[in-house]
Amino acid sequence: MINIFLSLCETCQKKKKLGKKGLVSKTILHTGFNSRCQIDLIDIQSQPDAQFRFILNYQNHLTKFVLLRPLQTKRAEEVASHVLDIFLTFGAPVLLHSDNGREFVNNVITDLTALWPELKIVHGKPRHSQSQGSIERANQDVEQILASWMTDSKSTNWSIGLKFVQFIKNKAHHAEINMTPYKAMFGVNPRVGLVTSNLPNELITTINFEDELENLISTVTTSENMIGQKAAVSDTIDAIRKKANANLEKQVTRMITRSENKFPAVEVGVNVVIRIPDVDKGKTDHPNIIGIVLEKTEYDLYRIGCKDRILEKFYCRCVHYQLFIY
């Protein structure tokens, strides 16, 4: 009887805690470099480093390459200044995503276009299923690697440590693309000067000047380039990025198959409970709203109506917008 009452109680449904994992929807993967990127802010106000209290995490979707910047505030104009620096170095993406709310990204794009009038980028859908939680996992990795760096270096200057964290993160093997983000980005593995060359370690310590290096190379016989100069390789950068995209498609297929086997389909006319993202609700609001499925598209997207109105967006059963039958 208690369970029946709870299932029919509207307030209880609005208050209940929903699972965080939903059905992974169909995604659109882009093979083009820099077509889709995402920004996120990591709050580290509990451990301020002088004037810095936030971390900007910028990630390229295809290569998973991340760029980290310390921030004094999370104001759109400061974020835009750092993002502009990234754009002018690597180029601007077509789509820019963020989980920090539509208004935030709109303000960032507005400030960007004010600084760079010819720039035209599109605000990607918030919590787009294509990211598959990638930026959240990247945030966790950044925090964990940064904590280790601070412990090992016995330093609280995490704004300096971010430079090393960025390098460590980008040279680590990424399961989704089955290679390092650095190689997916630049076509080669990261190098650390002569340390990553083929020269014997005992000889590296004796070299300080270019003429010494030239003399050493002339006396050492090897079939490979000793200083790691760019060699002819079968894999071009374009081929490497296509391979990364193919690995992403395989990962998405696996995720869709697993989630479709786990979660039942939602039909038209079914009552559902929809999670309200934290960035879109007030402190005193219920975490969920109740609605009814009005329409289902061929792409497994849903039009939802609630008590006050029909919701503008189509919803999918994915990580953030998930539907639960009650």
XYZ file of C-alpha atoms in Angstrom, residues 7-260:
254
model
C 3.880 5.967 -6.912
C 0.710 8.114 -7.107
C 2.013 10.999 -4.966
C 2.906 13.933 -7.244
C 5.090 15.667 -4.647
C 6.933 12.419 -3.932
C 7.687 11.967 -7.634
C 9.048 15.511 -7.859
C 11.281 14.956 -4.834
C 12.567 11.439 -5.471
C 16.168 10.851 -6.399
C 16.632 9.608 -9.946
C 19.463 7.486 -11.232
C 22.218 9.361 -13.030
C 22.532 7.046 -16.003
C 19.968 6.985 -18.760
C 19.714 5.657 -22.267
C 22.421 6.862 -24.603
C 20.818 8.479 -27.631
C 22.001 8.421 -31.213
C 24.836 10.824 -31.791
C 26.317 12.790 -34.664
C 30.076 12.369 -34.808
C 32.224 14.845 -36.721
C 35.367 13.694 -38.496
C 36.474 17.276 -39.072
C 39.081 18.668 -36.704
C 37.887 21.419 -34.381
C 34.244 21.061 -35.400
C 32.952 20.572 -31.858
C 34.527 21.720 -28.593
C 33.340 22.098 -25.026
C 34.195 24.363 -22.120
C 33.607 23.758 -18.450
C 34.541 25.463 -15.195
C 36.011 23.647 -12.199
C 35.277 25.345 -8.883
C 38.348 25.303 -6.658
C 37.443 28.191 -4.357
C 38.173 26.024 -1.320
C 41.869 26.095 -2.322
C 42.516 29.545 -3.827
C 45.919 30.215 -5.361
C 46.437 33.947 -4.855
C 43.763 35.523 -7.086
C 42.848 32.277 -8.887
C 39.735 30.369 -7.812
C 38.476 28.525 -10.902
C 39.845 26.363 -13.707
C 38.771 26.615 -17.342
C 38.721 23.195 -19.013
C 38.554 23.407 -22.819
C 38.279 20.096 -24.691
C 38.270 19.268 -28.387
C 35.702 16.539 -28.928
C 37.422 14.598 -31.698
C 40.954 14.471 -30.282
C 40.050 14.754 -26.556
C 42.874 17.307 -26.325
C 42.400 19.550 -23.278
C 43.610 23.067 -22.518
C 43.566 24.316 -18.926
C 43.614 27.921 -17.739
C 43.441 29.395 -14.203
C 40.631 31.913 -13.678
C 40.104 34.622 -11.096
C 36.328 34.579 -11.582
C 33.781 32.716 -13.667
C 32.550 35.842 -15.440
C 31.888 35.393 -19.135
C 34.259 38.197 -20.153
C 37.246 36.557 -18.416
C 36.384 33.155 -19.871
C 36.018 34.710 -23.335
C 39.469 36.283 -23.078
C 41.103 32.896 -22.452
C 38.974 31.121 -25.064
C 39.939 33.777 -27.623
C 43.605 33.008 -26.973
C 42.878 29.318 -27.651
C 40.917 30.122 -30.815
C 43.700 32.313 -32.193
C 46.193 29.500 -31.585
C 44.277 26.430 -32.772
C 41.371 27.961 -34.685
C 37.724 28.310 -33.670
C 35.248 25.395 -33.639
C 31.874 25.363 -35.354
C 29.997 24.319 -32.203
C 30.778 25.330 -28.635
C 29.190 23.362 -25.798
C 29.034 23.933 -22.062
C 27.250 22.421 -19.085
C 27.237 25.806 -17.336
C 23.943 26.949 -18.812
C 22.755 28.438 -22.099
C 22.923 32.018 -20.826
C 26.568 31.559 -19.820
C 27.611 30.297 -23.261
C 25.572 32.988 -25.004
C 27.422 35.622 -22.973
C 30.792 34.015 -23.767
C 30.002 33.928 -27.499
C 28.780 37.547 -27.367
C 32.028 38.656 -25.721
C 34.051 36.605 -28.216
C 32.371 38.203 -31.227
C 32.884 41.640 -29.681
C 36.622 40.898 -29.510
C 36.713 39.133 -32.890
C 33.873 40.529 -35.081
C 34.345 38.123 -38.026
C 34.015 35.094 -35.735
C 30.854 33.026 -36.174
C 30.284 29.965 -33.994
C 27.122 28.185 -32.905
C 26.042 27.439 -29.365
C 25.808 23.650 -29.169
C 23.018 21.974 -27.251
C 23.762 21.929 -23.510
C 24.544 18.488 -22.125
C 24.771 17.183 -25.692
C 24.718 13.400 -25.745
C 27.775 13.351 -27.975
C 30.035 14.276 -25.079
C 28.854 11.134 -23.231
C 30.095 12.623 -19.964
C 33.577 13.099 -21.429
C 34.070 16.584 -19.985
C 32.932 15.428 -16.525
C 35.496 12.618 -16.570
C 38.129 15.065 -17.788
C 37.314 17.355 -14.847
C 37.760 14.491 -12.396
C 41.068 13.529 -13.997
C 42.291 17.121 -13.808
C 41.431 17.379 -10.113
C 43.099 14.053 -9.281
C 46.255 14.721 -11.308
C 46.483 18.232 -9.866
C 46.160 16.877 -6.317
C 48.994 14.421 -7.007
C 51.173 17.177 -8.487
C 50.630 19.411 -5.446
C 51.531 16.535 -3.124
C 54.628 15.475 -5.067
C 55.918 19.022 -5.567
C 54.902 20.118 -2.058
C 53.303 23.216 -3.545
C 49.919 24.913 -3.293
C 50.461 26.928 -6.495
C 48.030 24.904 -8.565
C 47.911 27.659 -11.210
C 51.475 26.617 -12.106
C 50.666 22.931 -11.744
C 47.918 23.226 -14.367
C 50.582 23.482 -17.070
C 51.999 20.092 -16.076
C 48.541 18.583 -15.564
C 47.577 19.602 -19.095
C 50.659 17.870 -20.519
C 50.151 14.727 -18.418
C 46.479 14.524 -19.393
C 47.165 14.929 -23.106
C 49.981 12.370 -23.240
C 47.952 9.677 -21.434
C 46.245 6.971 -23.492
C 42.525 7.723 -23.961
C 40.275 4.665 -24.125
C 37.615 6.249 -26.357
C 39.978 7.192 -29.187
C 42.476 4.391 -28.418
C 45.480 6.734 -28.551
C 46.823 9.753 -26.725
C 45.045 13.102 -27.259
C 48.439 14.592 -28.116
C 48.953 12.172 -31.017
C 45.380 12.664 -32.219
C 46.018 16.412 -32.211
C 49.520 16.635 -33.702
C 50.121 13.233 -35.319
C 53.155 12.367 -33.171
C 53.761 11.272 -29.610
C 54.791 14.007 -27.143
C 58.500 14.650 -26.736
C 60.604 15.919 -23.858
C 63.688 17.120 -25.665
C 66.575 14.662 -25.925
C 65.013 12.452 -23.269
C 62.576 11.124 -25.871
C 65.248 10.758 -28.569
C 67.149 7.555 -29.335
C 70.381 8.812 -27.828
C 71.763 6.746 -24.928
C 70.805 8.217 -21.568
C 74.407 8.238 -20.342
C 75.387 10.510 -23.238
C 72.477 12.930 -22.932
C 73.754 14.303 -19.620
C 77.019 15.394 -21.268
C 75.365 17.540 -23.954
C 74.755 21.259 -23.424
C 75.354 22.917 -26.808
C 74.355 22.275 -30.419
C 77.898 21.639 -31.642
C 78.287 18.942 -28.990
C 75.071 17.348 -30.222
C 76.283 17.438 -33.839
C 79.583 15.827 -32.881
C 77.798 13.100 -30.949
C 75.433 12.343 -33.831
C 78.343 12.078 -36.249
C 80.027 9.475 -34.046
C 76.995 7.361 -33.241
C 75.679 4.974 -35.899
C 71.966 4.300 -35.898
C 69.248 3.518 -38.389
C 66.901 6.056 -36.820
C 67.005 9.817 -36.472
C 68.828 10.417 -33.187
C 67.272 13.714 -32.197
C 63.729 12.750 -32.994
C 63.353 14.981 -36.044
C 60.194 14.478 -38.015
C 60.510 11.212 -39.954
C 58.441 9.806 -42.775
C 55.572 7.874 -41.245
C 52.707 6.017 -42.795
C 50.113 7.715 -40.611
C 49.331 11.311 -41.540
C 47.561 13.585 -39.067
C 44.377 13.306 -41.104
C 44.542 9.504 -41.024
C 45.175 9.532 -37.288
C 42.155 11.757 -36.661
C 39.975 9.528 -38.844
C 41.150 6.586 -36.777
C 40.289 8.474 -33.582
C 36.811 9.202 -34.935
C 36.312 5.539 -35.893
C 37.238 4.536 -32.348
C 34.736 7.079 -31.016
C 32.004 5.595 -33.205
C 32.773 2.119 -31.870
C 32.596 3.456 -28.312
C 29.232 5.125 -28.970
C 27.848 1.927 -30.522
C 28.880 -0.075 -27.461
C 27.297 2.466 -25.110
C 24.037 2.566 -27.083
C 23.808 -1.227 -27.177
C 24.388 -1.548 -23.425
C 21.892 1.164 -22.513
C 19.185 -0.032 -24.925
